[in-house]
Amino acid sequence: MCHLFFVSETQDNGWCFALTEPNGERTFISIAGCEEEWNREELQTLALPNDSIIYASGYELGCLQGEALQQWLLNDCPTQTLVLDLGPRLAALPQNFLQQLPANRTLLTVNRDEARFLCGEGDLVRLSAEYAYRRGITLIVRLDSQGAWLCQPNQQPLFVPAYQVAVVDTIGAGDAHTAGVLAGLSQGWSLRDCVDFGNQVAAIVVSKQGPAGAPTLSEINQSALSQAIPETFE
């Protein structure tokens, strides 16, 4: 996986403050920065390998200038795999963007609320599988301590169990899961192993206090959950 980025000469990064109540209820205060400035012409200057993986979040895609990023993904990235974590900005994205996401190379990772918004009320797994089949894209439906479901086109939904840990702080669990999936994809693992690794990384993160709980590779290898890793990272 290659890492490509721009440096803004006019703005700092944005900030997100997470406030957690004793009962686990969370409130996020977001302050926008350079991550909401997008220009399709600048994006078109990126030299992307044909088999690369592009990750984008709903916070960038759903911002005021997010249309430039949306159009770049839809029109200027014809061979790359798209991994999208749309999060709470899902409702702000135009339906025509969601409907145009390319089949066979788009992976959406969603929590249960986002899955309901995307697929409707009812049997969440069945509806997610139907959505994946209808759109030709892959859905990862994250259900916290209840594990995750991998829904791929033309395949039966696959359940990937969670790792049971004592939960201390759930902030960053979803982002950690997506990071684990991306790490697995970068190693060429199967989607099932990628989701399993995401479950593992998220379990380690929620077992720690504070937002900086992402584990190092050494911590992962030393964890009691390390049997989830199918092979050594390159």
XYZ file of C-alpha atoms in Angstrom, residues 4-168:
165
model
C 0.156 9.688 -0.953
C -0.678 13.049 0.575
C -0.800 16.787 0.057
C 0.573 19.388 2.469
C -1.668 22.398 3.045
C 0.096 25.766 3.138
C -2.965 27.599 4.457
C -4.655 25.447 7.113
C -3.938 23.109 9.982
C -5.571 19.695 10.440
C -9.052 19.603 11.869
C -9.805 18.335 15.372
C -12.349 16.023 16.910
C -13.073 16.039 20.644
C -14.817 12.987 22.051
C -16.857 13.348 25.243
C -17.903 10.145 26.994
C -20.591 9.881 29.663
C -20.324 7.304 32.478
C -23.029 5.246 30.725
C -20.977 5.100 27.525
C -22.943 7.747 25.612
C -20.579 9.674 23.370
C -20.637 13.194 21.940
C -18.202 14.369 19.280
C -17.240 18.011 18.663
C -15.595 18.407 15.262
C -13.590 21.415 14.086
C -12.881 21.419 10.368
C -9.440 21.989 8.883
C -7.494 21.290 5.712
C -9.021 17.801 5.428
C -12.179 19.500 4.114
C -10.401 21.327 1.272
C -10.558 19.227 -1.894
C -9.675 20.041 -5.468
C -10.215 17.456 -8.183
C -7.464 18.880 -10.383
C -4.952 18.459 -7.569
C -6.192 14.935 -6.872
C -5.736 14.050 -10.544
C -1.991 14.725 -10.220
C -1.587 11.721 -7.901
C 0.157 8.789 -9.587
C -1.862 5.839 -8.285
C -0.735 2.243 -8.803
C -3.431 0.264 -10.603
C -3.826 -2.222 -7.777
C -3.710 0.274 -4.909
C -6.234 0.666 -2.104
C -7.882 4.040 -1.512
C -9.404 4.712 1.898
C -11.799 7.618 2.446
C -14.057 8.524 5.353
C -17.443 10.166 5.376
C -16.017 13.199 7.151
C -14.091 14.143 4.000
C -16.638 12.879 1.494
C -19.554 14.629 3.212
C -17.943 18.035 3.769
C -18.729 21.210 1.802
C -16.038 20.503 -0.812
C -16.551 16.769 -0.658
C -18.051 16.610 -4.148
C -14.568 17.069 -5.642
C -13.359 14.007 -3.737
C -16.500 12.083 -4.667
C -16.062 12.810 -8.370
C -12.370 11.895 -8.242
C -13.165 8.510 -6.697
C -15.948 7.817 -9.190
C -14.243 9.029 -12.356
C -10.471 9.109 -11.889
C -9.775 5.874 -9.997
C -10.898 3.194 -12.477
C -8.938 0.215 -11.158
C -8.264 0.913 -7.491
C -10.080 -0.745 -4.584
C -12.181 1.728 -2.616
C -12.518 1.219 1.140
C -15.064 3.655 2.577
C -16.008 4.231 6.206
C -18.850 6.721 5.832
C -19.725 6.947 9.521
C -22.252 9.534 10.743
C -21.821 11.584 7.536
C -23.564 8.822 5.585
C -26.866 10.721 5.738
C -25.206 13.820 4.274
C -23.914 12.063 1.163
C -25.935 12.355 -2.057
C -27.745 9.199 -3.121
C -26.315 9.403 -6.629
C -22.801 9.070 -5.181
C -23.742 5.935 -3.270
C -25.528 4.520 -6.314
C -22.497 5.071 -8.568
C -19.938 3.346 -6.356
C -18.180 0.835 -8.612
C -19.179 -2.802 -8.337
C -16.596 -5.482 -7.529
C -14.052 -3.068 -6.053
C -15.919 -1.122 -3.366
C -15.887 -2.125 0.286
C -18.146 -0.292 2.739
C -17.654 -0.741 6.466
C -20.650 0.269 8.578
C -21.940 -0.076 12.116
C -25.457 -1.310 12.860
C -27.082 2.142 12.689
C -25.397 2.944 9.384
C -26.389 -0.454 8.006
C -30.019 0.255 8.900
C -29.846 3.652 7.201
C -28.306 2.100 4.106
C -30.321 -1.119 3.894
C -33.559 -0.449 5.806
C -35.239 -1.817 8.916
C -35.611 -5.541 9.418
C -33.259 -8.505 9.462
C -29.972 -6.613 9.289
C -27.858 -9.471 7.959
C -30.360 -10.480 5.273
C -30.878 -6.885 4.156
C -27.129 -6.225 4.088
C -26.565 -9.360 2.004
C -29.293 -8.275 -0.398
C -27.767 -4.803 -0.679
C -24.343 -6.297 -1.411
C -25.852 -8.576 -4.073
C -27.918 -5.816 -5.650
C -25.096 -3.270 -5.785
C -22.200 -5.661 -6.391
C -20.206 -4.262 -3.480
C -18.902 -5.699 -0.212
C -20.324 -4.697 3.163
C -18.662 -5.206 6.526
C -21.345 -4.824 9.180
C -19.750 -4.196 12.577
C -21.843 -5.229 15.579
C -19.441 -4.361 18.417
C -19.164 -7.227 20.944
C -21.427 -9.326 18.714
C -18.796 -9.593 16.020
C -19.092 -8.614 12.365
C -20.750 -9.895 9.225
C -19.004 -9.984 5.879
C -21.521 -9.620 3.056
C -20.141 -10.140 -0.447
C -21.979 -10.259 -3.766
C -23.124 -13.742 -4.769
C -21.962 -15.287 -1.492
C -23.644 -16.247 1.738
C -23.067 -13.783 4.597
C -20.102 -14.826 6.722
C -20.052 -14.250 10.472
C -16.707 -13.295 12.021
C -16.873 -13.514 15.823
C -15.597 -10.794 18.120
C -12.782 -11.203 20.632
C -14.170 -10.955 24.139
C -12.303 -8.459 26.316
C -13.122 -6.226 29.286
C -14.306 -3.012 27.621
C -12.752 0.131 29.102
